[in-house]
Short mmCIF file of C-alpha atoms and ligand atoms in Angstrom, two decimals:
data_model
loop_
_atom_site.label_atom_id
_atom_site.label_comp_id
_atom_site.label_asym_id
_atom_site.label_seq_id
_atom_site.Cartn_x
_atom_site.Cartn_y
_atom_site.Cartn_z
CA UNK A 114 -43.29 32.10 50.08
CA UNK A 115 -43.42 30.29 53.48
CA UNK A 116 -41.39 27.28 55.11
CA UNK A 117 -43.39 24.29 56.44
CA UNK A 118 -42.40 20.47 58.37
CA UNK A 119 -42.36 18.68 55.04
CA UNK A 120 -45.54 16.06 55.85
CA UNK A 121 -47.46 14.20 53.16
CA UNK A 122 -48.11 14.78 49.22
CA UNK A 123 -44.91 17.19 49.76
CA UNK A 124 -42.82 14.72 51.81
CA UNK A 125 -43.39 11.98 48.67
CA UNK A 126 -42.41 14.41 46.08
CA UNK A 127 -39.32 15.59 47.86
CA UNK A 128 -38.22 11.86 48.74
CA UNK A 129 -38.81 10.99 44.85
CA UNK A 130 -36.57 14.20 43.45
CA UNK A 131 -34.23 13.45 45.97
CA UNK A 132 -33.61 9.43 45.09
CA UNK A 133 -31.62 9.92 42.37
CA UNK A 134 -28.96 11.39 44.30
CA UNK A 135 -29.42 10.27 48.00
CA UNK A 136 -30.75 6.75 47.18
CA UNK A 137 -27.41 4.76 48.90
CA UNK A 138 -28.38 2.29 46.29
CA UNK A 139 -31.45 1.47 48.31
CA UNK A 140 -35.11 0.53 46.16
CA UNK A 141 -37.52 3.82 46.35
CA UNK A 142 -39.56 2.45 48.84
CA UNK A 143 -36.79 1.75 51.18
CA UNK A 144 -35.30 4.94 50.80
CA UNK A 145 -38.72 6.47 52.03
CA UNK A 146 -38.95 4.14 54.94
CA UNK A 147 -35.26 4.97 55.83
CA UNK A 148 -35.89 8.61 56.19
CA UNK A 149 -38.84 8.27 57.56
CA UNK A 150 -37.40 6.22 60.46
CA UNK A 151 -34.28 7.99 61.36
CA UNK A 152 -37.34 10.91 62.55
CA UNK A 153 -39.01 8.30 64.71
CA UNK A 154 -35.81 7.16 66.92
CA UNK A 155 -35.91 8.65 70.27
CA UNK A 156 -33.83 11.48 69.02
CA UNK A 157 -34.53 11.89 65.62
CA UNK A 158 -38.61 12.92 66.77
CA UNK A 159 -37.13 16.33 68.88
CA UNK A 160 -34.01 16.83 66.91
CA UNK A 161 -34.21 16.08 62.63
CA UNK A 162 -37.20 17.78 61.06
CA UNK A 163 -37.73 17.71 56.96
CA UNK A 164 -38.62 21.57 55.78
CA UNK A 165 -40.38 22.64 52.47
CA UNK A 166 -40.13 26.14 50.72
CA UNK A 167 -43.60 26.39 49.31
CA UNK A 168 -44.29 29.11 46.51
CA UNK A 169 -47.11 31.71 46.40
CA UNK A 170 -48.86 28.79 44.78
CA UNK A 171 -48.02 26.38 47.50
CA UNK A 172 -45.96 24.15 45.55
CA UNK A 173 -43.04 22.91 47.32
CA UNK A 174 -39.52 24.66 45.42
CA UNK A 175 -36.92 23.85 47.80
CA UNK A 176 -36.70 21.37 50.61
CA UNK A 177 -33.78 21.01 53.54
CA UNK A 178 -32.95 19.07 56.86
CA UNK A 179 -32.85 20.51 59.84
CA UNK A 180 -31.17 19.15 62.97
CA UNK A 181 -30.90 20.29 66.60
CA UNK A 182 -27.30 19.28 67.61
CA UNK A 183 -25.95 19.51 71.12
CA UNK A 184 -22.66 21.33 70.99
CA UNK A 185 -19.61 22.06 73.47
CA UNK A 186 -18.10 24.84 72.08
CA UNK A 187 -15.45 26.97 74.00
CA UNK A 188 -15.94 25.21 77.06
CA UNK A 189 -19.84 25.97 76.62
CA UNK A 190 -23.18 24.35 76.03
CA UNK A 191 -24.67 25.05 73.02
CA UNK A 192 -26.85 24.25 70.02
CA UNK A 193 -25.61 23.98 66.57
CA UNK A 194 -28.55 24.47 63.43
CA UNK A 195 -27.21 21.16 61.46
CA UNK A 196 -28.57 21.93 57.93
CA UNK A 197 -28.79 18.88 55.38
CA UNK A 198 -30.19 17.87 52.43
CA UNK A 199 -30.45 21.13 50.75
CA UNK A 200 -32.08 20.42 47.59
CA UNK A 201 -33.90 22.74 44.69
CA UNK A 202 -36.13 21.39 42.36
CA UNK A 203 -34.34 21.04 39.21
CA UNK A 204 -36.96 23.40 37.34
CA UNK A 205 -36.57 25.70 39.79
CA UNK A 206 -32.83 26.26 40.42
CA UNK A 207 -30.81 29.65 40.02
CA UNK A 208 -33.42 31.38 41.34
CA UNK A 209 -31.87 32.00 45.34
CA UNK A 210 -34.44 29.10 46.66
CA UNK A 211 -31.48 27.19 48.24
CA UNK A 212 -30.85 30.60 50.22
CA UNK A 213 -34.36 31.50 51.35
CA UNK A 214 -34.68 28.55 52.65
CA UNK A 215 -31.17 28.11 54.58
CA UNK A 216 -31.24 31.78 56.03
CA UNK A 217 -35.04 30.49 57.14
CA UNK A 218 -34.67 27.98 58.79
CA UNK A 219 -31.27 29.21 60.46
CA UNK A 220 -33.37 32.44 61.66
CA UNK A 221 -35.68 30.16 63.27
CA UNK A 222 -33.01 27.89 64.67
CA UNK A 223 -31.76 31.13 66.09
CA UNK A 224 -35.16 32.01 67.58
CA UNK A 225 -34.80 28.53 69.47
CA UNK A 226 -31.36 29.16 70.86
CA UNK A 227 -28.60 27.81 68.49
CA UNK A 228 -25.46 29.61 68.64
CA UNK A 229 -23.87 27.75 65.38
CA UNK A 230 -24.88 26.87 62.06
CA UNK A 231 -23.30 23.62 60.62
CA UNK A 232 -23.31 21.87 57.27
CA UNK A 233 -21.61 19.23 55.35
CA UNK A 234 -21.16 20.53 51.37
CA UNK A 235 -21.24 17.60 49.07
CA UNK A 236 -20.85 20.79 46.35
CA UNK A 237 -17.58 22.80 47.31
CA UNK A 238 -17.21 25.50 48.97
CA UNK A 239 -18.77 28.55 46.95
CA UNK A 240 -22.45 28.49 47.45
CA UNK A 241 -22.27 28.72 51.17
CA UNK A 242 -19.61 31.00 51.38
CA UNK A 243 -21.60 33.66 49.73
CA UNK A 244 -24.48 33.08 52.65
CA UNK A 245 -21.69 33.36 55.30
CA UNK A 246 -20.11 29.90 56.21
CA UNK A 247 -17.06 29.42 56.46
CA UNK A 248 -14.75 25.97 55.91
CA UNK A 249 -13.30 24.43 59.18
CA UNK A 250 -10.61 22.12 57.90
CA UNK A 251 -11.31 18.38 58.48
CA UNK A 252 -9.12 15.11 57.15
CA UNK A 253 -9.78 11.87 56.52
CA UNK A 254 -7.15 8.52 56.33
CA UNK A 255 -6.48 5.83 55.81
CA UNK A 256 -5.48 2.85 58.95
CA UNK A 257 -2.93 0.70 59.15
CA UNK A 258 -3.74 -2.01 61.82
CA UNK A 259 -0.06 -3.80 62.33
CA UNK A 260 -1.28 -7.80 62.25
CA UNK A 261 0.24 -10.07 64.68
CA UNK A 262 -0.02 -13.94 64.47
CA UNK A 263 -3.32 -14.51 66.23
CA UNK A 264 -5.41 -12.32 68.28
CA UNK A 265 -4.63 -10.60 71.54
CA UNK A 266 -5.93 -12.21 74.20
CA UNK A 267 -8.35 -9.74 75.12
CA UNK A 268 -12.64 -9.95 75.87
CA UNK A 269 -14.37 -8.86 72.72
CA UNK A 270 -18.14 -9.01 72.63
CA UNK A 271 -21.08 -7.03 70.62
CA UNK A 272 -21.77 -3.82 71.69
CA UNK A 273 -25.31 -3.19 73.45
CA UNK A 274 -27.69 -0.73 74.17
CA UNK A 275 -26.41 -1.11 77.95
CA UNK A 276 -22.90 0.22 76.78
CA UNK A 277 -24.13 3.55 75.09
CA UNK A 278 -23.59 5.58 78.86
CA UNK A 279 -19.73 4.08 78.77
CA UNK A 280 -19.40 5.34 75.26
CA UNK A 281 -20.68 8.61 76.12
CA UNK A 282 -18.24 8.95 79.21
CA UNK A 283 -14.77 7.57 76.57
CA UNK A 284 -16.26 10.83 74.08
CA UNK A 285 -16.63 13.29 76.85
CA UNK A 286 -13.31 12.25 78.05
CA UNK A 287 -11.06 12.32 74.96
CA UNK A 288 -12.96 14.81 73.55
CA UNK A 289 -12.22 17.75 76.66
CA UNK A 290 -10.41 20.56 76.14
CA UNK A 291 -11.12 20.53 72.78
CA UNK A 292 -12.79 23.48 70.98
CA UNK A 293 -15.48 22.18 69.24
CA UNK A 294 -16.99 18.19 69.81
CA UNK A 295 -20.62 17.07 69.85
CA UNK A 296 -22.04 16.33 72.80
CA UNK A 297 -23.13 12.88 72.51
CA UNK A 298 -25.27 11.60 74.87
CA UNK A 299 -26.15 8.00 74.67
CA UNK A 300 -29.37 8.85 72.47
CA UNK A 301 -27.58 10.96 69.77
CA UNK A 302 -24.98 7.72 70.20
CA UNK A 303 -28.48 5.58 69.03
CA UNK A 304 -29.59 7.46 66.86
CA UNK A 305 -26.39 7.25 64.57
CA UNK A 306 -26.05 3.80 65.22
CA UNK A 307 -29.22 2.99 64.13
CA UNK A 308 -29.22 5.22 61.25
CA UNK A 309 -26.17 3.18 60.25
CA UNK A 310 -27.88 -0.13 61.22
CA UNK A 311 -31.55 0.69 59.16
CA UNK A 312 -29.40 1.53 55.75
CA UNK A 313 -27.11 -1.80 56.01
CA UNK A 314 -30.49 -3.77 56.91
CA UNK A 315 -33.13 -1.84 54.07
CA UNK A 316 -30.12 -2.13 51.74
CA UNK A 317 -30.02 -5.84 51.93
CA UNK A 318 -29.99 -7.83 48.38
CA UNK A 319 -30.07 -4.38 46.83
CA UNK A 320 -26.79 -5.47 45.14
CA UNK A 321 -23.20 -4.19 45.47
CA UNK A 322 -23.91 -0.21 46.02
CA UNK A 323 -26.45 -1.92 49.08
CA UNK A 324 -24.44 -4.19 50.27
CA UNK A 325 -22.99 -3.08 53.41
CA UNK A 326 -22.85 -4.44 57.41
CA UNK A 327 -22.66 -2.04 60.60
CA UNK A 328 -20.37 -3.52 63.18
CA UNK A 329 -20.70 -2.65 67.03
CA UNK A 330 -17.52 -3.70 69.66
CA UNK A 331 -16.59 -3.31 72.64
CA UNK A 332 -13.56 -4.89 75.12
CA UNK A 333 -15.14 -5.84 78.47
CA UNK A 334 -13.61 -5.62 82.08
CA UNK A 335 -15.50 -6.15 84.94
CA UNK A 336 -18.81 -5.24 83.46
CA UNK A 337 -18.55 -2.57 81.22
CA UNK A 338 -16.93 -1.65 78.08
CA UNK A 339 -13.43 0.28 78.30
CA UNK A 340 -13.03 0.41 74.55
CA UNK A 341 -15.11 -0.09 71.24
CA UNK A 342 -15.55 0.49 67.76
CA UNK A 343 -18.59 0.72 65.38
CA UNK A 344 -17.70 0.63 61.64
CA UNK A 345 -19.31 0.01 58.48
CA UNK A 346 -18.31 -3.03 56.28
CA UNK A 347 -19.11 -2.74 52.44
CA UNK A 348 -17.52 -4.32 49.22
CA UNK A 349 -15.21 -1.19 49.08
CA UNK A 350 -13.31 -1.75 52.71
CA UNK A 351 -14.18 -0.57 56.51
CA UNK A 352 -14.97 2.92 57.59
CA UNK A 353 -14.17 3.23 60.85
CA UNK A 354 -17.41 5.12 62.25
CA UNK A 355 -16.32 5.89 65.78
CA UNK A 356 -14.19 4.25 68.01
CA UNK A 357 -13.30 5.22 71.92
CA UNK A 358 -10.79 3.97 74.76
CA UNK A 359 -11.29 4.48 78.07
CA UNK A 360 -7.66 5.09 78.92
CA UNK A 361 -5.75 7.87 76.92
CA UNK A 362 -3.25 5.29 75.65
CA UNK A 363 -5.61 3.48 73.42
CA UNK A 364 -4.35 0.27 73.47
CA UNK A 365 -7.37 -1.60 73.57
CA UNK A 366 -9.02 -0.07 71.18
CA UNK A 367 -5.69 -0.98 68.91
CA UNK A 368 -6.42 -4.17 70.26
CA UNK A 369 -10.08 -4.76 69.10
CA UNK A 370 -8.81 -4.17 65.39
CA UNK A 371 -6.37 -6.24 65.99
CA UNK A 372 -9.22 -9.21 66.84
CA UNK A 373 -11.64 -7.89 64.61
CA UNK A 374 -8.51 -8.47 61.58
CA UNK A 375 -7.79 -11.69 62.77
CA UNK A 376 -10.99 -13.39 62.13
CA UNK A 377 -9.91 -13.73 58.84
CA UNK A 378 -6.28 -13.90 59.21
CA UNK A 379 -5.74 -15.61 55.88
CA UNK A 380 -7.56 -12.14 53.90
CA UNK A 381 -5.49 -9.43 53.08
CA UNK A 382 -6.16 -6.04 55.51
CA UNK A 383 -9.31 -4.08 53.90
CA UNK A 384 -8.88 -0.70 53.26
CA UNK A 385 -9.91 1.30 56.79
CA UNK A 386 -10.89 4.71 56.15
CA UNK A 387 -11.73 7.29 58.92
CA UNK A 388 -11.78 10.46 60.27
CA UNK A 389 -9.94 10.28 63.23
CA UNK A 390 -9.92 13.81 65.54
CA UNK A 391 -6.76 15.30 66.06
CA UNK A 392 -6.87 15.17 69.60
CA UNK A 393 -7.59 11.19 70.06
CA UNK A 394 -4.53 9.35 70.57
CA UNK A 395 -3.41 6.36 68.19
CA UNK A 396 -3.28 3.25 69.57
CA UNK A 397 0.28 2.10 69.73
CA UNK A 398 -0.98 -0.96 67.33
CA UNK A 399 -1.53 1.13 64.36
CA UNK A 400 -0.86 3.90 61.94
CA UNK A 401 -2.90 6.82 60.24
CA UNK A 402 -1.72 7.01 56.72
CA UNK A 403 -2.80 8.49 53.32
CA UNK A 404 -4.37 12.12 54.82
CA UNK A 405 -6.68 14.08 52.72
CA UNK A 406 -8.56 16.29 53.01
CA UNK A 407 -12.22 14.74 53.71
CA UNK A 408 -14.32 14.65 50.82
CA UNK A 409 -17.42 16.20 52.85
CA UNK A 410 -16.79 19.68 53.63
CA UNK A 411 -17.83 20.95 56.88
CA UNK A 412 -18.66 24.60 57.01
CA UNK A 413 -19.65 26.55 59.73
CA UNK A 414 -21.57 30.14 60.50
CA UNK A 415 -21.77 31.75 63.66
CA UNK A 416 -25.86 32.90 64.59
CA UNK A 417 -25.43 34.16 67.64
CA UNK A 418 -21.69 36.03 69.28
CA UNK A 419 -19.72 32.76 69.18
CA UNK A 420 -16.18 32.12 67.80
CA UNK A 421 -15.71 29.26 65.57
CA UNK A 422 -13.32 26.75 65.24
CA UNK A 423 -11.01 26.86 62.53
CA UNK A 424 -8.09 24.46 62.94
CA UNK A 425 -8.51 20.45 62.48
CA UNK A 426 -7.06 20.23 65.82
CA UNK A 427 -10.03 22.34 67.16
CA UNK A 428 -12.35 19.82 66.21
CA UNK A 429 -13.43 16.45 67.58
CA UNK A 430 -15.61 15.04 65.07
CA UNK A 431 -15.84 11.18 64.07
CA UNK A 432 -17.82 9.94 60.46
CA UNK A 433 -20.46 8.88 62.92
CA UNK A 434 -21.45 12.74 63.56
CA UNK A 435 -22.12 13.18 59.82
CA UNK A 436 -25.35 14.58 59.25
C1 COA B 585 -27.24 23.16 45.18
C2 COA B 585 -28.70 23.56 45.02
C3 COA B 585 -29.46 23.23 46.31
C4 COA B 585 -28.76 25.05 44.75
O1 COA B 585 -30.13 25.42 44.66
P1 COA B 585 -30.62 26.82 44.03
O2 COA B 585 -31.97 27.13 44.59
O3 COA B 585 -30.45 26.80 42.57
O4 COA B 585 -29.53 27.77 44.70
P2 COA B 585 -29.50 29.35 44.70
O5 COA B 585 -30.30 29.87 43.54
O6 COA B 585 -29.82 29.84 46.06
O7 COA B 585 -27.95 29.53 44.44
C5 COA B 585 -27.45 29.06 43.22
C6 COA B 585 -25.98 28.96 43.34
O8 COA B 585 -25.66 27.60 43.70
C7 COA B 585 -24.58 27.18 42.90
N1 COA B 585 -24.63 25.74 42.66
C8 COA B 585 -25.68 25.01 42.28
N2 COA B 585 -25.31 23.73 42.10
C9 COA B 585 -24.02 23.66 42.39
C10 COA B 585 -23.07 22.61 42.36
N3 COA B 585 -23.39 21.35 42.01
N4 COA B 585 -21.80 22.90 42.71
C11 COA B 585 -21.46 24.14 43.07
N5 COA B 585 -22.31 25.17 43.11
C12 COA B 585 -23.58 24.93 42.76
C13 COA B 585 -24.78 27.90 41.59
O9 COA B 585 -23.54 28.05 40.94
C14 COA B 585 -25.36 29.24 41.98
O10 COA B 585 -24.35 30.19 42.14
P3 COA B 585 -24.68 31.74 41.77
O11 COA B 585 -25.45 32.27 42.96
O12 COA B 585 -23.34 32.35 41.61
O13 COA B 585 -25.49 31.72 40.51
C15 COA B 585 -29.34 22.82 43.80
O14 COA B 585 -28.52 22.98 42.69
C16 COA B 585 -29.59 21.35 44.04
O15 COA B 585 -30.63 20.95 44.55
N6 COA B 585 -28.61 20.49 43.66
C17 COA B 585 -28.74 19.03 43.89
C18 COA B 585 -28.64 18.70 45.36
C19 COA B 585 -27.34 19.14 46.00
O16 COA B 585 -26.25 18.86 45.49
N7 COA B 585 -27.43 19.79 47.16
C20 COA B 585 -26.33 20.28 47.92
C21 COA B 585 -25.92 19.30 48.93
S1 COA B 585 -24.58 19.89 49.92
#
C-alpha cells in the first residue's frame, strides 16, 4: 500500500464519495471547484494537500487532508500536522485504512518538522484515541449583543485585503501568553476568509442548506482598522467567525455588533454562535451565554517532545481556524 497527492481519476472519485457528507448543500460540481480552490489560494498551494491510500492494486481505499499549520506553542514556533477529511471507502471500512493512512501522513509531517498533530472529530472521541490523540476541551456559545436605540456613533466600513496585517497584529496581541494559538499571518487570515467567501458565493441559489453570506468589518481610526469581525450569515443565525480589538477592553468590537444589529433594528437579534477563546476579553456591550461544549472535537497528539495543551483556557482558537 502507498500514500500519494490525490491528483486526477483519484481526486474525482474521492470528491464524489465524499459529497454526500461534505457537500454544504453545494451542487457536485461546485463542491469540486470549492476544494479545488481553497489549494490554489496563496496558502492553500504550500500548506493543504489531498492524500490517497492506494491498495496493492492501486485503487484508492482511504483518502485524508493534510495541512501545514503555523503554531505558537509554549512560547515556541512550531508546526502542527492538521489532519482532515479522513474518509474510508464505504466497501472498504473496518479494515485499519483510516489508521494507515493518519499514522502516514503524520510520520511524514514529522519528517518535515511538525511538532503537533491536530484534528477536528466530527465522530467522537474513540477512533483517535486508540491512535494516540487526545481531547483538548473547547466550548462554543451563544452572544448576547445588548441593543441600544440606534447605533454608536462609531466608523464602520468593509474589511479589505489592506487590513489583514492589522488583524494579524489584534491576534498576536490577545492571543500572547497563551499556550496554544495559531499563528496567523495575514495569508492564513486569506485563506480562511476566502474559504468562507467561495462556499457562501458557489452556494448561491443552491436553496436553504446554500444559502449563506460571509461578512467582513472593521472600525477605522486614522487609517487602519482597530477592531473587526468576520461572520457568516445563514437562515439559521450568525456565527461569529473571528473577531479582534485592538485595545484589551474590547469595546469597539462590542461596538461593531452593536452597528452591524442595528441595521435592522426593527428584526429580532439572530442567534450568534461562536467560539470565543478564553483568554479574549468580552466587550462590555455583550454577554456569552448558553456554553457547550463545541460540537467539533479537537484532539491533539504530540510527534515530536512537546507538551500539549489541555485546558480551554490554554487555547486561543476562533471557528475561523477550523480545518
Ligand atoms: C471514520 C472512518 C474514516 C473510519 O475508517 P476505517 O478505515 O473503517 O477505520 P479503521 O478501520 O482504521 O478503524 C475503524 C474504527 O473506526 C470506528 N468508526 C468508524 N466510523 C465511526 C463513527 N461514525 N463513529 C465512531 N467511530 C467510528 C469503528 O468503530 C472502528 O473501531 P474499531 O477499531 O474498534 O473496530 C470511516 O468510517 C469513514 O469514512 N466514515 C465517513 C467519514 C467520516 O465520518 N470521517 C471522520 C471525520 S472526523
Amino acid at each position: 500500500m502507498k500514500v500519494v497527492v490525490a491528483e486526477g481519476e483519484i481526486l474525482e472519485g474521492i470528491i464524489d464519495a465524499t459529497y454526500p457528507i461534505w457537500s454544504e448543500g453545494l451542487a457536485r460540481d461546485r463542491y469540486a471547484r470549492w476544494n479545488a480552490a481553497q489549494m490554489r489560494t496563496a496558502w492553500g498551494k504550500d500548506h493543504l494537500r489531498r492524500f490517497a491510500l492506494l491498495d496493492d492494486r492501486g485503487r484508492w481505499v482511504a483518502t485524508a487532508k493534510r495541512y501545514l499549520l503555523p503554531i505558537r506553542h509554549d512560547g515556541a514556533d512550531a508546526i502542527m500536522c492538521g489532519l482532515g477529511a479522513v474518509f474510508t471507502r464505504p466497501d472498504e471500512r473496518g479494515h485499519g485504512y483510516a489508521k494507515v493512512i493518519i499514522e502516514e501522513l503524520i510520520d511524514r509531517t514529522r519528517q518535515e518538522g511538525a511538532a503537533l498533530a491536530g484534528l477536528f472529530s466530527e465522530i467522537g472521541e474513540q477512533l483517535y484515541q486508540r491512535v494516540g490523540f487526545v481531547t483538548v476541551p473547547m466550548d462554543e456559545m451563544d452572544i448576547e449583543v445588548e441593543r441600544k436605540h440606534g447605533a454608536p456613533a462609531m466608523l464602520v466600513r468593509s474589511g479589505e485585503e489592506r487590513d489583514l496585517p492589522a488583524l494579524a497584529s489584534m491576534h498576536a496581541a490577545r492571543s500572547k501568553g497563551v499556550r496554544f494559538a495559531l499563528r496567523r499571518d495575514p495569508p492564513l487570515i486569506e485563506y480562511a476568509l476566502s474559504k468562507k467567501r467561495l462556499l457562501a458565493g458557489l452556494g448561491f441559489g443552491a436553496g436553504p442548506r446554500g444559502s449563506r453570506q460571509t461578512e467582513f468589518f472593521v472600525a477605522e481610526e486614522g487609517a487602519s482598522a482597530v477592531a473587526y469581525v468576520v461572520l457568516t450569515v445563514s437562515p439559521g443565525g450568525w456565527t461569529l467567525e473571528e473577531a479582534g480589538d485592538r485595545d484589551p477592553a474590547g469595546a469597539r468590537l462590542g461596538a461593531i455588533l452593536q452597528v452591524l444589529l442595528a441595521r435592522e433594528p426593527s428584526r429580532p437579534a439572530p442567534l450568534i454562535r461562536a467560539w470565543w477563546p478564553p483568554a479574549m476579553p468580552v466587550p462590555p456591550q455583550i454577554r456569552l451565554t448558553n456554553r457547550v461544549p463545541a460540537r467539533d472535537i479537537f484532539m491533539v497528539r504530540p510527534i515530536a517532545d512537546i507538551g500539549i495543551p489541555s485546558r480551554a483556557e490554554d487555547v486561543f482558537y476562533w471557528r475561523s481556524d477550523y480545518f
